[in-house]
Each structure stands twice: as C-alpha cells, then as structure tokens.
GROMACS .gro file of N, CA and C in nm:
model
  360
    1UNK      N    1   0.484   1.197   0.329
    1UNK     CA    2   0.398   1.281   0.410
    1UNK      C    3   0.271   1.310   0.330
    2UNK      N    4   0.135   1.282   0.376
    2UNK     CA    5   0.028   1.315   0.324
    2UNK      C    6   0.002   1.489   0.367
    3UNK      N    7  -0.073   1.491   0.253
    3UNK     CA    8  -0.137   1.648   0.342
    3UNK      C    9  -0.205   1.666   0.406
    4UNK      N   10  -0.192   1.714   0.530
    4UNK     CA   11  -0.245   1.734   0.665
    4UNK      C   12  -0.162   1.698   0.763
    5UNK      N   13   0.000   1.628   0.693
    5UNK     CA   14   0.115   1.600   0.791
    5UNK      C   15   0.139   1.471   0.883
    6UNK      N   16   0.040   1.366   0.822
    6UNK     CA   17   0.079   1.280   0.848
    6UNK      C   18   0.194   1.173   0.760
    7UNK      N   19   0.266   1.143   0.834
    7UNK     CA   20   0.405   1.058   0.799
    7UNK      C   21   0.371   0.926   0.786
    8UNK      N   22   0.427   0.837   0.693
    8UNK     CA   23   0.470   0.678   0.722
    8UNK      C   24   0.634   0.654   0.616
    9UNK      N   25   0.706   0.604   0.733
    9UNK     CA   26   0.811   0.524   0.624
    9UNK      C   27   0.810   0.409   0.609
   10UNK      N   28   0.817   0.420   0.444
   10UNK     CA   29   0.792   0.307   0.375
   10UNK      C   30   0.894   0.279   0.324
   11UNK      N   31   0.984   0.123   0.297
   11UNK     CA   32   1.037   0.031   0.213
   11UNK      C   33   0.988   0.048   0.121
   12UNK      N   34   1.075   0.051   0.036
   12UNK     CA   35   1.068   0.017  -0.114
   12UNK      C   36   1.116  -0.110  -0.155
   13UNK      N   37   0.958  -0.221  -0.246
   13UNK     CA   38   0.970  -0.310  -0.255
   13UNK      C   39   1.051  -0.259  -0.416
   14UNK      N   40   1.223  -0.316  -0.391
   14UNK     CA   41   1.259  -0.335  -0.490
   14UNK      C   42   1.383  -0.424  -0.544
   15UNK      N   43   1.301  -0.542  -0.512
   15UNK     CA   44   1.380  -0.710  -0.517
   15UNK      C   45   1.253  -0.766  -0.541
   16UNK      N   46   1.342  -0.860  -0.660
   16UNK     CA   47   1.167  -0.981  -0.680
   16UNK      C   48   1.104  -1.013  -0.605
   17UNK      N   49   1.183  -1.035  -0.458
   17UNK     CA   50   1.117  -1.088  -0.322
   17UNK      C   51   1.026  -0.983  -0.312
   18UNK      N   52   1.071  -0.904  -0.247
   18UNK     CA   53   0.949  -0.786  -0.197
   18UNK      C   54   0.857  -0.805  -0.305
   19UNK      N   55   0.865  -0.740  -0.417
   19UNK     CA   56   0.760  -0.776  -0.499
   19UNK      C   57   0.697  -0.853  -0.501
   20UNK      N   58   0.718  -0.996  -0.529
   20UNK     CA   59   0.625  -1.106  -0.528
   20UNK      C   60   0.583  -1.146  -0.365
   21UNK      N   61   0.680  -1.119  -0.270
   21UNK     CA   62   0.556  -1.174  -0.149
   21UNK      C   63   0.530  -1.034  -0.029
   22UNK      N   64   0.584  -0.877  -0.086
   22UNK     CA   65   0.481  -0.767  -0.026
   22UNK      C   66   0.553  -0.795   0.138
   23UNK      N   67   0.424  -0.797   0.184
   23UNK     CA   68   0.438  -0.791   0.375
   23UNK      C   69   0.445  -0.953   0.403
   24UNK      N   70   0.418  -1.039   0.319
   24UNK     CA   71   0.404  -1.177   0.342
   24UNK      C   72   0.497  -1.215   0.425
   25UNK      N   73   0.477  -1.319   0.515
   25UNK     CA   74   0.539  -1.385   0.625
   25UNK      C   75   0.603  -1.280   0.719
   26UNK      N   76   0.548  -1.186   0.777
   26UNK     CA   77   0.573  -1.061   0.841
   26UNK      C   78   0.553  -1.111   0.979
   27UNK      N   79   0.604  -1.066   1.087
   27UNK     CA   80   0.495  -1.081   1.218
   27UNK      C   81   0.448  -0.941   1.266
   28UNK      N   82   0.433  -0.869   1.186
   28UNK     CA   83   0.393  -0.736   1.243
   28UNK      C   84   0.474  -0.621   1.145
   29UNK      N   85   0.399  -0.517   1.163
   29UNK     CA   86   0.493  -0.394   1.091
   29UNK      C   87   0.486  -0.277   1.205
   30UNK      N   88   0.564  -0.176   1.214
   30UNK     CA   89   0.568  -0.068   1.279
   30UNK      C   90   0.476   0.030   1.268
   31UNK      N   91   0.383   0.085   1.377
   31UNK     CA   92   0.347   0.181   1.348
   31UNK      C   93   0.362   0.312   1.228
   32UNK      N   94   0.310   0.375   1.175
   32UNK     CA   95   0.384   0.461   1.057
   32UNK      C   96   0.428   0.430   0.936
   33UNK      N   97   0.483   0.292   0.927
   33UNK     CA   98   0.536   0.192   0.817
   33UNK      C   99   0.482   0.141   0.751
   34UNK      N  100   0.543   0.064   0.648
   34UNK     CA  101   0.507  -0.019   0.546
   34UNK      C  102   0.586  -0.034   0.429
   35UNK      N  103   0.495  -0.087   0.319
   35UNK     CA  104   0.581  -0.109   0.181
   35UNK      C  105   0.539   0.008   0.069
   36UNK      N  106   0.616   0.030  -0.015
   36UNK     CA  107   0.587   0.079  -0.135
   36UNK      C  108   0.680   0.052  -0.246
   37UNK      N  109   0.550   0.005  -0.341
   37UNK     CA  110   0.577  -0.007  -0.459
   37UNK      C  111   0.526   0.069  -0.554
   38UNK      N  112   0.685   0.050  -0.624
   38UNK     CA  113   0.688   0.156  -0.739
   38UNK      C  114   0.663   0.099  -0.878
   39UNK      N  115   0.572   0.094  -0.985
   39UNK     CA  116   0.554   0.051  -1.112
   39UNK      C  117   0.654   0.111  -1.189
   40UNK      N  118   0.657   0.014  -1.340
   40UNK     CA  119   0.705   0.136  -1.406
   40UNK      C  120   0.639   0.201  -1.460
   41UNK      N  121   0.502   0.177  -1.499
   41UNK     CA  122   0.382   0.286  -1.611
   41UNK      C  123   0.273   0.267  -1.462
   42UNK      N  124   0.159   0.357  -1.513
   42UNK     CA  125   0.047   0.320  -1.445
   42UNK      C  126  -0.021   0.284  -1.460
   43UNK      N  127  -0.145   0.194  -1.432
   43UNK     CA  128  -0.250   0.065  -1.414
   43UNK      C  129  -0.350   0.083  -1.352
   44UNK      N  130  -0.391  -0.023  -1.390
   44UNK     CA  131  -0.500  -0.069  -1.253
   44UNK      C  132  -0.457  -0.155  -1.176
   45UNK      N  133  -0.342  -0.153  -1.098
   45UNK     CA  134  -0.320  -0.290  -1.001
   45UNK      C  135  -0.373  -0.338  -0.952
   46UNK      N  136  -0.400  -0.474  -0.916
   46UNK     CA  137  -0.416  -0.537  -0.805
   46UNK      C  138  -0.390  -0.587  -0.685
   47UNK      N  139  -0.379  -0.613  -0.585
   47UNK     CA  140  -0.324  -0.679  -0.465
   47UNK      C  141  -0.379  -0.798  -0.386
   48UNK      N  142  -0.331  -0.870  -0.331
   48UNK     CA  143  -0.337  -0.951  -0.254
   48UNK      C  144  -0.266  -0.947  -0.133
   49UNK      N  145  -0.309  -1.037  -0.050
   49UNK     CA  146  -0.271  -1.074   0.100
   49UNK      C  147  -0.225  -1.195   0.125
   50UNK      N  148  -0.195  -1.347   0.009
   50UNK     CA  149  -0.149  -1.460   0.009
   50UNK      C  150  -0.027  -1.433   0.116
   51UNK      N  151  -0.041  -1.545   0.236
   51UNK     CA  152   0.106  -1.564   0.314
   51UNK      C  153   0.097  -1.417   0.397
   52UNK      N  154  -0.018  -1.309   0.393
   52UNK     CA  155   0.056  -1.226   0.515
   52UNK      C  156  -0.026  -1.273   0.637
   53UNK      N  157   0.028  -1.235   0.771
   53UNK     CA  158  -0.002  -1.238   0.921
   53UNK      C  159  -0.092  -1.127   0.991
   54UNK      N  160  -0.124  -1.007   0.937
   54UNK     CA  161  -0.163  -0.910   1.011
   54UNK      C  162  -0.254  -0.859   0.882
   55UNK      N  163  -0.383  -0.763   0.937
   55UNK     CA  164  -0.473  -0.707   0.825
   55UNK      C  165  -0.336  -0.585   0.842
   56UNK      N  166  -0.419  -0.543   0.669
   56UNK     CA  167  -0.334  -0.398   0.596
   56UNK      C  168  -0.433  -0.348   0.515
   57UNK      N  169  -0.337  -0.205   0.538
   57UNK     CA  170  -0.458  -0.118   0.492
   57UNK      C  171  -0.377  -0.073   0.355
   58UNK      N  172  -0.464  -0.077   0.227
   58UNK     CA  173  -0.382  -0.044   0.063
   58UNK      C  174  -0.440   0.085   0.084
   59UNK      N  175  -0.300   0.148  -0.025
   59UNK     CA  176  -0.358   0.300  -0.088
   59UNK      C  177  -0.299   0.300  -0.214
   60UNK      N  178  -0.382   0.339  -0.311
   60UNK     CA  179  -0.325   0.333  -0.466
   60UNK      C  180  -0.292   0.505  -0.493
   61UNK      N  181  -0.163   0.558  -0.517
   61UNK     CA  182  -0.149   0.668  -0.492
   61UNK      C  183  -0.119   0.674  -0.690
   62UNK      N  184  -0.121   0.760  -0.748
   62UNK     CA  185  -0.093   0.807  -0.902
   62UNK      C  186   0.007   0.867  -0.944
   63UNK      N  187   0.069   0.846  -1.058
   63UNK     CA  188   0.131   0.942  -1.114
   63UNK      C  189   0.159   1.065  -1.028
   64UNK      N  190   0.064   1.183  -1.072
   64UNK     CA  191   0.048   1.293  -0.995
   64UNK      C  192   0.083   1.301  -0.805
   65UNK      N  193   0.082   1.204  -0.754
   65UNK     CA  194   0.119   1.136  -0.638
   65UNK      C  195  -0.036   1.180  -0.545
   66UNK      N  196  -0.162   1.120  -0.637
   66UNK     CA  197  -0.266   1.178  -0.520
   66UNK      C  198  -0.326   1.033  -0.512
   67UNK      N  199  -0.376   1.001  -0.371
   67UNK     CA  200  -0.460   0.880  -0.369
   67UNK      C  201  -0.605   0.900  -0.427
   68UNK      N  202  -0.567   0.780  -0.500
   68UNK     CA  203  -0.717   0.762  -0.619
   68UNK      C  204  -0.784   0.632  -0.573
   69UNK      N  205  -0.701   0.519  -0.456
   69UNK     CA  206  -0.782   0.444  -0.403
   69UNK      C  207  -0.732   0.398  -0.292
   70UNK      N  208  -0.829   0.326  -0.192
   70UNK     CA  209  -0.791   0.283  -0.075
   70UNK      C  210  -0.861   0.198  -0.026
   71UNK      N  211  -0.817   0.068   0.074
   71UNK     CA  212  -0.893  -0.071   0.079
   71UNK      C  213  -0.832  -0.082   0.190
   72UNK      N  214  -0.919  -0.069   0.355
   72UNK     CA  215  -0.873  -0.043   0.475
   72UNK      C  216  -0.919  -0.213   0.543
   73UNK      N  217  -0.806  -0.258   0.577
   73UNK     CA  218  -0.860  -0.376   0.682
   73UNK      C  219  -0.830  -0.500   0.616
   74UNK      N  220  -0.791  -0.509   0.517
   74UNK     CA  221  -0.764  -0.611   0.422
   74UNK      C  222  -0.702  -0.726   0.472
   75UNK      N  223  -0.773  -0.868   0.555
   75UNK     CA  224  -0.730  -0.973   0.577
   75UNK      C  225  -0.617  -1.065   0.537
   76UNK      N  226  -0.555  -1.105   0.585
   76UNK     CA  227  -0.432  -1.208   0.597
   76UNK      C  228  -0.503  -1.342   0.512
   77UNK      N  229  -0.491  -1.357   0.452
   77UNK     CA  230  -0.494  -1.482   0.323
   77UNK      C  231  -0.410  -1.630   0.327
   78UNK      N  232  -0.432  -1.733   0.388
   78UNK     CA  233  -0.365  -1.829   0.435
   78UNK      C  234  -0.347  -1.956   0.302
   79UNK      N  235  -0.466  -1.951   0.224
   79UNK     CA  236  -0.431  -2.027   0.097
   79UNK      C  237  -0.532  -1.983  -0.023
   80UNK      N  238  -0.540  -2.029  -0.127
   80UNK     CA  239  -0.580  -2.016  -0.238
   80UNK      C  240  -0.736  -2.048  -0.253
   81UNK      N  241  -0.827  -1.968  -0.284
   81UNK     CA  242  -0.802  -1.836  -0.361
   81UNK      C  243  -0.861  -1.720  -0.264
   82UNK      N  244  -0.738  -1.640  -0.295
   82UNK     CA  245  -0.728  -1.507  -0.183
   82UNK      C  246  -0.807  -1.403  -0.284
   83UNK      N  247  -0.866  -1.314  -0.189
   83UNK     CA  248  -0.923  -1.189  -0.253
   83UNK      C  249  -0.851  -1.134  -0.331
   84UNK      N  250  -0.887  -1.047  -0.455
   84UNK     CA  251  -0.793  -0.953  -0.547
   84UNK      C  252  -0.833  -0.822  -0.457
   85UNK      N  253  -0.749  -0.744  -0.420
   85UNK     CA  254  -0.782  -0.594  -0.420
   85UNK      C  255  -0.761  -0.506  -0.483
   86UNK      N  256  -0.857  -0.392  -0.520
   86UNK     CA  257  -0.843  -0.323  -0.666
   86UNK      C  258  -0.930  -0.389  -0.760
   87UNK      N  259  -0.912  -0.329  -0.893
   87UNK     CA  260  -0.835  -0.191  -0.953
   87UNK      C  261  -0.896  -0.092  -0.898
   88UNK      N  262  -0.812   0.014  -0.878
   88UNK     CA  263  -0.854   0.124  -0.836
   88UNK      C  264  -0.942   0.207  -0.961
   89UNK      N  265  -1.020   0.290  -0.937
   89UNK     CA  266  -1.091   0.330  -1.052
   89UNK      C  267  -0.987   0.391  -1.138
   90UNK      N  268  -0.905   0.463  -1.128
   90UNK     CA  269  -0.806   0.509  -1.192
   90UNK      C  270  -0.670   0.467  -1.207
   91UNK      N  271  -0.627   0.458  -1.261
   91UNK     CA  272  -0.456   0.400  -1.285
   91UNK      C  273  -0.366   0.467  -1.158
   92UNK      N  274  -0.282   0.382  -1.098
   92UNK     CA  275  -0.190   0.419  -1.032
   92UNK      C  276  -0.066   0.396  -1.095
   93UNK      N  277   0.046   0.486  -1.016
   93UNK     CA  278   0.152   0.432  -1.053
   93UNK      C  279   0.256   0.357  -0.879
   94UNK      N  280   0.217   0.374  -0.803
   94UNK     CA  281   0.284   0.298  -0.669
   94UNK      C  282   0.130   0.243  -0.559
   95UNK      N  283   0.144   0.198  -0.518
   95UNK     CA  284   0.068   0.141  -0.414
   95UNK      C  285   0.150   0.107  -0.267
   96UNK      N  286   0.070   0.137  -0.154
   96UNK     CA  287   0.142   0.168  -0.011
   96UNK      C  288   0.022   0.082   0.077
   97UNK      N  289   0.162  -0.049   0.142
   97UNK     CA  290   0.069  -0.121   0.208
   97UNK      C  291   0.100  -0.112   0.322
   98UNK      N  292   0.011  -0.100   0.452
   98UNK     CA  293   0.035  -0.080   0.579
   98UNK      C  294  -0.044  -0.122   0.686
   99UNK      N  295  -0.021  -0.102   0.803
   99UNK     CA  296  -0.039  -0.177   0.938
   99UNK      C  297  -0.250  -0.124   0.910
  100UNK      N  298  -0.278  -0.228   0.879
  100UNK     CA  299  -0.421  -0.202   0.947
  100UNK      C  300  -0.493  -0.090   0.997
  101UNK      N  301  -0.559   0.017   1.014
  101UNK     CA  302  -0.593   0.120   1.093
  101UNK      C  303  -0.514   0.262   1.084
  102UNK      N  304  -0.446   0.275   0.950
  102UNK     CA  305  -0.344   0.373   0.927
  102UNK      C  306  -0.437   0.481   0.850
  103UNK      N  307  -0.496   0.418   0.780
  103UNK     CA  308  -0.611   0.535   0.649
  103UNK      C  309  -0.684   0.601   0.751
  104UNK      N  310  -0.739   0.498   0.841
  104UNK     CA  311  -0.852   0.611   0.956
  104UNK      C  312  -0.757   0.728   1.040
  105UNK      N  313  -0.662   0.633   1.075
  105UNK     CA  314  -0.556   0.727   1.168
  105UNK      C  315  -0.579   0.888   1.110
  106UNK      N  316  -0.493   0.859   0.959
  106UNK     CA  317  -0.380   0.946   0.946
  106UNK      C  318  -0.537   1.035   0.825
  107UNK      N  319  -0.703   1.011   0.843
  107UNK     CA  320  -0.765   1.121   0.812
  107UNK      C  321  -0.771   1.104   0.611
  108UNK      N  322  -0.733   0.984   0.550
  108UNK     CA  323  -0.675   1.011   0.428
  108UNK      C  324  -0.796   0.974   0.426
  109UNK      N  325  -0.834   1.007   0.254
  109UNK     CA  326  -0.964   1.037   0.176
  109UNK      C  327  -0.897   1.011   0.027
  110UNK      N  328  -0.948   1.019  -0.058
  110UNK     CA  329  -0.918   1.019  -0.204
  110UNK      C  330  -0.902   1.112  -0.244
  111UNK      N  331  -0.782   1.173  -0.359
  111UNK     CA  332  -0.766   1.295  -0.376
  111UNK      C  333  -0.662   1.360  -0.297
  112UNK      N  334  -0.666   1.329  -0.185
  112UNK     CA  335  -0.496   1.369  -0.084
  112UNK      C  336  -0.402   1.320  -0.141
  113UNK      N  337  -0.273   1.457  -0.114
  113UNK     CA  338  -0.168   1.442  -0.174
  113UNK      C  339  -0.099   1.377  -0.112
  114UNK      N  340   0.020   1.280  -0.194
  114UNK     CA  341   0.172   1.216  -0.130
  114UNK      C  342   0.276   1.266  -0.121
  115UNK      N  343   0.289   1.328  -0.054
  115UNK     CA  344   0.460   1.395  -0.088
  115UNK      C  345   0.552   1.264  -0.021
  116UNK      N  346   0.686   1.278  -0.119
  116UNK     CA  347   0.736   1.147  -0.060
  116UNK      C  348   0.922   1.201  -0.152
  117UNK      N  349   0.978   1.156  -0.033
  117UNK     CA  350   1.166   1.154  -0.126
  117UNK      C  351   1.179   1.034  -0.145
  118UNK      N  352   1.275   0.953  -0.230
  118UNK     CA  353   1.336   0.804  -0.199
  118UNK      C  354   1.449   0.810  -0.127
  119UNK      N  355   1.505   0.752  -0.086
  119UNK     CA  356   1.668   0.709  -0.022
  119UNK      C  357   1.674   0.614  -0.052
  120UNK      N  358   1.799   0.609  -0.140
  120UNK     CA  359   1.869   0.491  -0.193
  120UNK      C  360   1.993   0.483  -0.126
   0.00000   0.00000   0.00000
C-alpha cells in the first residue's frame, strides 16, 4: 500500500526464473499487480524489458521503503539491444514492475511511502 491508499499485489520474484525473465513472456498482468523484487543490499539497479508483451511501469522503492525512482511506460523489447532502465539516483533495495499506467493511476511521486507485508 502506498500512501494515499493505493494497493497493488505483487509476486515475489523469488526463483532464478522470475528473476532472470521478470514479466517476460506474460500476456498481460492484472490490474493492481505485478512483480517485486527483493535484493539483498541496495544499488543502483537496472532493468530491462527483453521478451516482455505489454509496456510496464518500474518503481525503485529503498531500504527505508520510499520510492526514489520511477520509469512509466517502459516498452516491450523483442531483441537485442533493449533499453537499460535506471539507475535510480539513489540505491534501492526492491524494484516493482507493473501494468503500464499504474504510477499515474495510483498519484505516486518520489519520496512516497511503501508499506508492504510478505506472504510466504
């Protein structure tokens, strides 16, 4: 839940798969949804779109769990060489990828908080 009460549930990419191919070969994601990944330290990540079907919208959320970056609209990448997205100016520690048109939706800005539980 961001602050101001907007929701998305997110997967946790945590299998090599998810990791290495994200939303790739998707035909769509759910409203509200998406992926998140969890690092183990924080960075400057990067991302890509190699192999996905639908634009997505990144958010590089931190440590502290506040978004420090965001890259709305981010094209489907069919072969080599695909855009890098990122680094965010500041180190993250998870990044949250989602359906296209979710950052405008849901009002997010930089600096908004993540509140978030896991379920395992």
């Amino acid at each position: 839940t961001f602050t101001g009460g907007r929701e998305i549930e997110a997967e946790v990419a945590d299998t090599p798969e998810k990791l290495l191919f994200c939303l790739a070969f998707r035909e769509g994601v759910p409203p509200n949804s998406g992926m998140l990944y969890i690092f183990e330290t924080s960075d400057r990540y990067r991302m890509r779109t190699k192999g996905f079907k639908i634009p997505v919208d990144m958010i590089w959320v931190d440590e502290s769990r506040h978004v420090v970056h965001m890259v709305e609209g981010a094209d489907p990448c069919s072969q080599d060489p695909c855009p890098l997205y990122g680094p965010p100016p500041e180190k993250a520690r998870y990044v949250i990828q989602t359906l296209a048109g979710f950052i405008k939706l849901a009002g997010l800005v930089p600096g908004i908080e993540l509140k978030f539980t896991l379920r395992l």
